[in-house]
PDB file of C-alpha atoms in Angstrom:
ATOM      1  CA  UNK A 225     -20.972 159.075  55.586  1.00 64.00           C
ATOM      2  CA  UNK A 226     -23.768 157.746  53.378  1.00 73.00           C
ATOM      3  CA  UNK A 227     -23.742 154.191  52.311  1.00 76.00           C
ATOM      4  CA  UNK A 228     -25.741 154.563  49.129  1.00 76.00           C
ATOM      5  CA  UNK A 229     -23.141 152.953  46.788  1.00 82.00           C
ATOM      6  CA  UNK A 230     -19.785 151.341  46.796  1.00 85.00           C
ATOM      7  CA  UNK A 231     -18.388 154.166  44.603  1.00 84.00           C
ATOM      8  CA  UNK A 232     -19.595 156.835  47.067  1.00 83.00           C
ATOM      9  CA  UNK A 233     -18.386 154.887  50.075  1.00 83.00           C
ATOM     10  CA  UNK A 234     -14.931 154.383  48.553  1.00 82.00           C
ATOM     11  CA  UNK A 235     -14.734 158.166  47.968  1.00 80.00           C
ATOM     12  CA  UNK A 236     -16.124 159.216  51.304  1.00 80.00           C
ATOM     13  CA  UNK A 237     -14.120 156.878  53.496  1.00 80.00           C
ATOM     14  CA  UNK A 238     -10.969 158.849  52.816  1.00 77.00           C
ATOM     15  CA  UNK A 239     -12.352 162.001  54.458  1.00 71.00           C
ATOM     16  CA  UNK A 240     -12.024 162.832  58.088  1.00 64.00           C
ATOM     17  CA  UNK A 241     -14.911 164.909  59.300  1.00 58.00           C
ATOM     18  CA  UNK A 242     -13.962 168.211  60.889  1.00 56.00           C
ATOM     19  CA  UNK A 243     -15.791 171.014  62.391  1.00 53.00           C
ATOM     20  CA  UNK A 244     -17.392 173.071  59.521  1.00 53.00           C
ATOM     21  CA  UNK A 245     -18.958 176.493  59.446  1.00 53.00           C
ATOM     22  CA  UNK A 246     -16.834 179.490  60.125  1.00 52.00           C
ATOM     23  CA  UNK A 247     -13.547 177.692  60.811  1.00 53.00           C
ATOM     24  CA  UNK A 248     -13.460 176.260  57.257  1.00 56.00           C
ATOM     25  CA  UNK A 249     -14.439 179.678  55.823  1.00 56.00           C
ATOM     26  CA  UNK A 250     -11.568 181.297  57.816  1.00 60.00           C
ATOM     27  CA  UNK A 251      -9.111 178.797  56.367  1.00 56.00           C
ATOM     28  CA  UNK A 252     -10.362 179.371  52.871  1.00 59.00           C
ATOM     29  CA  UNK A 253      -9.860 183.150  53.306  1.00 61.00           C
ATOM     30  CA  UNK A 254      -6.450 182.812  54.827  1.00 64.00           C
ATOM     31  CA  UNK A 255      -5.006 180.113  52.631  1.00 63.00           C
ATOM     32  CA  UNK A 256      -7.120 180.380  49.500  1.00 60.00           C
ATOM     33  CA  UNK A 257      -8.116 176.804  49.841  1.00 63.00           C
ATOM     34  CA  UNK A 258      -9.857 174.494  52.388  1.00 57.00           C
ATOM     35  CA  UNK A 259      -7.511 172.282  54.520  1.00 58.00           C
ATOM     36  CA  UNK A 260      -8.704 169.074  55.948  1.00 61.00           C
ATOM     37  CA  UNK A 261      -7.907 168.823  59.638  1.00 61.00           C
ATOM     38  CA  UNK A 262      -8.537 166.194  62.321  1.00 58.00           C
ATOM     39  CA  UNK A 263     -10.312 168.649  64.655  1.00 58.00           C
ATOM     40  CA  UNK A 264     -13.317 166.778  66.167  1.00 54.00           C
ATOM     41  CA  UNK A 265     -16.816 168.036  66.171  1.00 52.00           C
ATOM     42  CA  UNK A 266     -19.104 168.277  69.245  1.00 57.00           C
ATOM     43  CA  UNK A 267     -21.397 165.466  68.058  1.00 64.00           C
ATOM     44  CA  UNK A 268     -20.988 161.698  67.693  1.00 66.00           C
ATOM     45  CA  UNK A 269     -21.058 162.057  63.866  1.00 66.00           C
ATOM     46  CA  UNK A 270     -17.250 162.037  63.804  1.00 68.00           C
ATOM     47  CA  UNK A 271     -17.163 158.661  65.547  1.00 74.00           C
ATOM     48  CA  UNK A 272     -19.908 157.143  63.450  1.00 75.00           C
ATOM     49  CA  UNK A 273     -18.098 158.263  60.263  1.00 72.00           C
ATOM     50  CA  UNK A 274     -14.729 156.950  61.500  1.00 76.00           C
ATOM     51  CA  UNK A 275     -16.274 153.600  62.278  1.00 78.00           C
ATOM     52  CA  UNK A 276     -17.986 153.226  58.922  1.00 81.00           C
ATOM     53  CA  UNK A 277     -14.916 154.572  57.042  1.00 78.00           C
ATOM     54  CA  UNK A 278     -12.792 151.988  58.928  1.00 82.00           C
ATOM     55  CA  UNK A 279     -14.949 149.147  57.649  1.00 85.00           C
ATOM     56  CA  UNK A 280     -14.788 150.383  54.077  1.00 86.00           C
ATOM     57  CA  UNK A 281     -10.981 151.074  54.303  1.00 87.00           C
ATOM     58  CA  UNK A 282     -10.498 147.549  55.636  1.00 88.00           C
ATOM     59  CA  UNK A 283     -12.295 146.042  52.642  1.00 90.00           C
ATOM     60  CA  UNK A 284     -10.216 148.209  50.295  1.00 91.00           C
ATOM     61  CA  UNK A 285      -6.906 147.240  51.986  1.00 91.00           C
ATOM     62  CA  UNK A 286      -7.598 143.553  51.326  1.00 93.00           C
ATOM     63  CA  UNK A 287      -7.776 144.039  47.543  1.00 93.00           C
ATOM     64  CA  UNK A 288      -5.022 142.930  45.233  1.00 95.00           C
ATOM     65  CA  UNK A 289      -2.623 145.875  44.736  1.00 94.00           C
ATOM     66  CA  UNK A 290      -3.436 146.153  41.016  1.00 94.00           C
ATOM     67  CA  UNK A 291      -7.153 146.155  41.661  1.00 94.00           C
ATOM     68  CA  UNK A 292      -6.752 148.614  44.544  1.00 93.00           C
ATOM     69  CA  UNK A 293      -4.744 151.122  42.404  1.00 94.00           C
ATOM     70  CA  UNK A 294      -7.447 151.072  39.856  1.00 93.00           C
ATOM     71  CA  UNK A 295     -10.061 151.755  42.510  1.00 90.00           C
ATOM     72  CA  UNK A 296      -7.862 154.557  43.858  1.00 90.00           C
ATOM     73  CA  UNK A 297      -7.572 156.096  40.485  1.00 90.00           C
ATOM     74  CA  UNK A 298     -11.329 155.978  39.992  1.00 88.00           C
ATOM     75  CA  UNK A 299     -12.800 156.963  43.355  1.00 85.00           C
ATOM     76  CA  UNK A 300     -10.253 158.342  45.861  1.00 81.00           C
ATOM     77  CA  UNK A 301     -10.114 162.032  46.545  1.00 77.00           C
ATOM     78  CA  UNK A 302      -6.424 162.700  46.009  1.00 66.00           C
ATOM     79  CA  UNK A 303      -4.592 165.274  48.071  1.00 59.00           C
ATOM     80  CA  UNK A 304      -1.580 166.019  45.954  1.00 58.00           C
ATOM     81  CA  UNK A 305      -1.025 166.302  42.202  1.00 62.00           C
ATOM     82  CA  UNK A 306       2.072 164.013  42.420  1.00 64.00           C
ATOM     83  CA  UNK A 307       0.145 161.278  44.163  1.00 69.00           C
ATOM     84  CA  UNK A 308      -2.644 161.567  41.503  1.00 81.00           C
ATOM     85  CA  UNK A 309      -0.086 161.219  38.674  1.00 84.00           C
ATOM     86  CA  UNK A 310       1.513 158.201  40.276  1.00 88.00           C
ATOM     87  CA  UNK A 311      -1.847 156.453  40.733  1.00 90.00           C
ATOM     88  CA  UNK A 312      -2.996 157.309  37.174  1.00 91.00           C
ATOM     89  CA  UNK A 313       0.238 155.938  35.718  1.00 92.00           C
ATOM     90  CA  UNK A 314      -0.048 152.720  37.756  1.00 94.00           C
ATOM     91  CA  UNK A 315      -3.700 152.219  36.737  1.00 94.00           C
ATOM     92  CA  UNK A 316      -2.725 152.825  33.088  1.00 94.00           C
ATOM     93  CA  UNK A 317      -0.044 150.073  33.404  1.00 95.00           C
ATOM     94  CA  UNK A 318      -2.542 147.643  34.843  1.00 96.00           C
ATOM     95  CA  UNK A 319      -5.083 148.238  32.142  1.00 95.00           C
ATOM     96  CA  UNK A 320      -2.416 148.198  29.422  1.00 95.00           C
ATOM     97  CA  UNK A 321      -1.059 144.857  30.567  1.00 94.00           C
ATOM     98  CA  UNK A 322      -4.560 143.310  30.759  1.00 94.00           C
ATOM     99  CA  UNK A 323      -5.652 144.661  27.351  1.00 94.00           C
ATOM    100  CA  UNK A 324      -2.387 143.594  25.718  1.00 92.00           C
ATOM    101  CA  UNK A 325      -2.865 139.992  26.937  1.00 90.00           C
ATOM    102  CA  UNK A 326      -6.320 139.964  25.382  1.00 88.00           C
ATOM    103  CA  UNK A 327      -5.265 141.509  22.039  1.00 84.00           C
ATOM    104  CA  UNK A 328      -3.463 140.376  18.931  1.00 82.00           C
ATOM    105  CA  UNK A 329       0.299 140.925  18.616  1.00 87.00           C
ATOM    106  CA  UNK A 330       1.328 144.491  17.878  1.00 87.00           C
ATOM    107  CA  UNK A 331       4.249 146.134  16.147  1.00 89.00           C
ATOM    108  CA  UNK A 332       6.567 148.196  18.239  1.00 91.00           C
ATOM    109  CA  UNK A 333       5.182 151.426  16.706  1.00 90.00           C
ATOM    110  CA  UNK A 334       1.566 150.368  17.375  1.00 91.00           C
ATOM    111  CA  UNK A 335       2.454 149.332  20.905  1.00 92.00           C
ATOM    112  CA  UNK A 336       3.916 152.761  21.675  1.00 93.00           C
ATOM    113  CA  UNK A 337       0.704 154.365  20.501  1.00 93.00           C
ATOM    114  CA  UNK A 338      -1.422 151.881  22.429  1.00 94.00           C
ATOM    115  CA  UNK A 339       0.002 153.253  25.671  1.00 95.00           C
ATOM    116  CA  UNK A 340      -1.759 156.565  24.912  1.00 95.00           C
ATOM    117  CA  UNK A 341      -4.910 154.876  23.735  1.00 95.00           C
ATOM    118  CA  UNK A 342      -5.124 153.250  27.176  1.00 95.00           C
ATOM    119  CA  UNK A 343      -4.688 156.597  28.807  1.00 95.00           C
ATOM    120  CA  UNK A 344      -7.524 157.928  26.704  1.00 95.00           C
ATOM    121  CA  UNK A 345      -9.804 154.990  27.562  1.00 95.00           C
ATOM    122  CA  UNK A 346      -9.068 155.473  31.280  1.00 94.00           C
ATOM    123  CA  UNK A 347      -9.929 159.148  30.999  1.00 92.00           C
ATOM    124  CA  UNK A 348     -13.173 158.293  29.253  1.00 93.00           C
ATOM    125  CA  UNK A 349     -14.038 155.545  31.659  1.00 93.00           C
ATOM    126  CA  UNK A 350     -13.327 157.706  34.759  1.00 90.00           C
ATOM    127  CA  UNK A 351     -15.514 160.491  33.354  1.00 89.00           C
ATOM    128  CA  UNK A 352     -18.358 158.114  32.628  1.00 89.00           C
ATOM    129  CA  UNK A 353     -18.395 156.428  36.089  1.00 85.00           C
ATOM    130  CA  UNK A 354     -17.110 158.952  38.606  1.00 75.00           C
ATOM    131  CA  UNK A 355     -19.454 161.117  40.593  1.00 62.00           C
ATOM    132  CA  UNK A 356     -22.643 159.179  40.073  1.00 59.00           C
ATOM    133  CA  UNK A 357     -24.183 155.932  39.197  1.00 65.00           C
ATOM    134  CA  UNK A 358     -22.361 155.624  35.890  1.00 70.00           C
ATOM    135  CA  UNK A 359     -24.691 158.193  34.425  1.00 76.00           C
ATOM    136  CA  UNK A 360     -22.249 160.387  32.495  1.00 83.00           C
ATOM    137  CA  UNK A 361     -22.053 159.993  28.685  1.00 88.00           C
ATOM    138  CA  UNK A 362     -18.831 159.002  26.999  1.00 88.00           C
ATOM    139  CA  UNK A 363     -17.119 162.273  26.214  1.00 88.00           C
ATOM    140  CA  UNK A 364     -15.032 160.780  23.370  1.00 91.00           C
ATOM    141  CA  UNK A 365     -17.492 158.192  21.908  1.00 90.00           C
ATOM    142  CA  UNK A 366     -16.820 159.025  18.272  1.00 92.00           C
ATOM    143  CA  UNK A 367     -13.502 157.786  16.890  1.00 91.00           C
ATOM    144  CA  UNK A 368     -12.856 161.248  15.425  1.00 93.00           C
ATOM    145  CA  UNK A 369     -13.109 163.041  18.721  1.00 94.00           C
ATOM    146  CA  UNK A 370     -11.058 160.344  20.463  1.00 94.00           C
ATOM    147  CA  UNK A 371      -8.296 160.653  17.884  1.00 93.00           C
ATOM    148  CA  UNK A 372      -8.425 164.476  18.153  1.00 94.00           C
ATOM    149  CA  UNK A 373      -8.239 164.237  21.955  1.00 94.00           C
ATOM    150  CA  UNK A 374      -5.167 161.964  21.652  1.00 94.00           C
ATOM    151  CA  UNK A 375      -3.416 164.417  19.466  1.00 94.00           C
ATOM    152  CA  UNK A 376      -4.361 167.444  21.508  1.00 94.00           C
ATOM    153  CA  UNK A 377      -3.391 165.875  24.829  1.00 93.00           C
ATOM    154  CA  UNK A 378      -0.444 163.545  23.899  1.00 92.00           C
ATOM    155  CA  UNK A 379       0.550 164.647  20.403  1.00 94.00           C
ATOM    156  CA  UNK A 380      -0.102 161.109  19.197  1.00 91.00           C
ATOM    157  CA  UNK A 381      -1.566 160.803  15.738  1.00 91.00           C
ATOM    158  CA  UNK A 382      -3.723 157.811  14.912  1.00 89.00           C
ATOM    159  CA  UNK A 383      -4.843 157.413  11.413  1.00 85.00           C
ATOM    160  CA  UNK A 384      -8.562 157.301  10.616  1.00 82.00           C
ATOM    161  CA  UNK A 385      -8.244 154.784   7.854  1.00 83.00           C
ATOM    162  CA  UNK A 386      -8.766 151.229   9.080  1.00 82.00           C
ATOM    163  CA  UNK A 387      -9.720 152.464  12.607  1.00 86.00           C
ATOM    164  CA  UNK A 388     -12.044 149.468  13.090  1.00 85.00           C
ATOM    165  CA  UNK A 389      -9.386 146.976  12.065  1.00 85.00           C
ATOM    166  CA  UNK A 390      -6.463 148.572  13.874  1.00 86.00           C
ATOM    167  CA  UNK A 391      -7.938 150.060  17.086  1.00 91.00           C
ATOM    168  CA  UNK A 392     -11.573 149.322  17.656  1.00 91.00           C
ATOM    169  CA  UNK A 393     -10.985 145.875  19.149  1.00 91.00           C
ATOM    170  CA  UNK A 394      -8.136 147.137  21.324  1.00 93.00           C
ATOM    171  CA  UNK A 395     -10.285 150.038  22.637  1.00 94.00           C
ATOM    172  CA  UNK A 396     -13.132 147.633  23.386  1.00 94.00           C
ATOM    173  CA  UNK A 397     -10.686 145.326  25.200  1.00 95.00           C
ATOM    174  CA  UNK A 398      -9.388 148.278  27.332  1.00 95.00           C
ATOM    175  CA  UNK A 399     -13.063 149.130  28.259  1.00 95.00           C
ATOM    176  CA  UNK A 400     -13.736 145.455  29.140  1.00 95.00           C
ATOM    177  CA  UNK A 401     -10.572 145.448  31.365  1.00 95.00           C
ATOM    178  CA  UNK A 402     -11.770 148.652  33.160  1.00 94.00           C
ATOM    179  CA  UNK A 403     -15.156 147.061  33.804  1.00 94.00           C
ATOM    180  CA  UNK A 404     -13.540 143.885  35.201  1.00 95.00           C
ATOM    181  CA  UNK A 405     -11.165 145.834  37.421  1.00 95.00           C
ATOM    182  CA  UNK A 406     -14.024 148.133  38.526  1.00 93.00           C
ATOM    183  CA  UNK A 407     -16.218 145.099  39.413  1.00 93.00           C
ATOM    184  CA  UNK A 408     -13.333 143.490  41.355  1.00 95.00           C
ATOM    185  CA  UNK A 409     -12.592 146.751  43.271  1.00 93.00           C
ATOM    186  CA  UNK A 410     -16.191 147.559  44.163  1.00 91.00           C
ATOM    187  CA  UNK A 411     -17.578 144.131  44.925  1.00 93.00           C
ATOM    188  CA  UNK A 412     -15.893 143.732  48.355  1.00 92.00           C
ATOM    189  CA  UNK A 413     -16.912 147.279  49.277  1.00 90.00           C
ATOM    190  CA  UNK A 414     -20.517 146.572  48.279  1.00 90.00           C
ATOM    191  CA  UNK A 415     -20.456 143.325  50.353  1.00 91.00           C
ATOM    192  CA  UNK A 416     -19.167 145.268  53.316  1.00 90.00           C
ATOM    193  CA  UNK A 417     -21.922 147.900  52.944  1.00 87.00           C
ATOM    194  CA  UNK A 418     -24.567 145.131  52.751  1.00 88.00           C
ATOM    195  CA  UNK A 419     -23.156 143.442  55.892  1.00 87.00           C
ATOM    196  CA  UNK A 420     -23.205 146.723  57.779  1.00 83.00           C
ATOM    197  CA  UNK A 421     -26.789 147.407  56.719  1.00 82.00           C
ATOM    198  CA  UNK A 422     -27.818 143.944  57.782  1.00 83.00           C
ATOM    199  CA  UNK A 423     -26.171 144.266  61.148  1.00 76.00           C
ATOM    200  CA  UNK A 424     -27.887 147.635  61.828  1.00 67.00           C
TER     201      UNK A 424
END
C-alpha cells in the first residue's frame, strides 16, 4: 500500500492483498472475473499492508456518517452494484441537503429537477477527482453538455434560457458542498498518513 495521497490510501485500504500470479489468472479464466480472496502471500507484505490499511480504516471509521458516505462514494472500490447505488444515493442526499440550505427558496417543480442536477454534479465531481490528483477535466463543463447529459441520463429537461439566473448558482453551491465534504473526508486520512510517515 502506497501512502502517496489520502485519496489513494482511502481506495487501497479496502483491498486485502492475496497471492497473485497464476492463481488470479486461473480464477479469471474459470469465473470470467477476478475474485478477491484472503489467501496470504509468502512475504511480510500482507502484514505491512494490513497494518497500514488498519490505520487508514480507523481514521475513516471516526468520520461523521454523512462525510464518510461521501468519501465512500468518491474513493472506495465497491464490490456490488447494489452497494454502489445505495452509497451514491446517500451521497446525493447529503449534497442535496447542504446545497439546498445554501440556496434561495425553490418551487416544488424546480426542487424536483434539482435532485437530478445534484446527481449530475456528483458525477462530474467524481470524474474530476477520482483516480489521480484532481487532474481530470470537467466532462460537462458547458451548460449545454450538462443539460444534454441530464436529459440523456435522467430524462430531465432544463431550459437553456435564464440558465445563469435559475441554475448556475445552485450548481456552484453543489460543487462547493462537494469540495467541503471532500476536504472533511480526506483531512483525517491525510493526518494519519503524515503521522505514520513521521513515526517511520
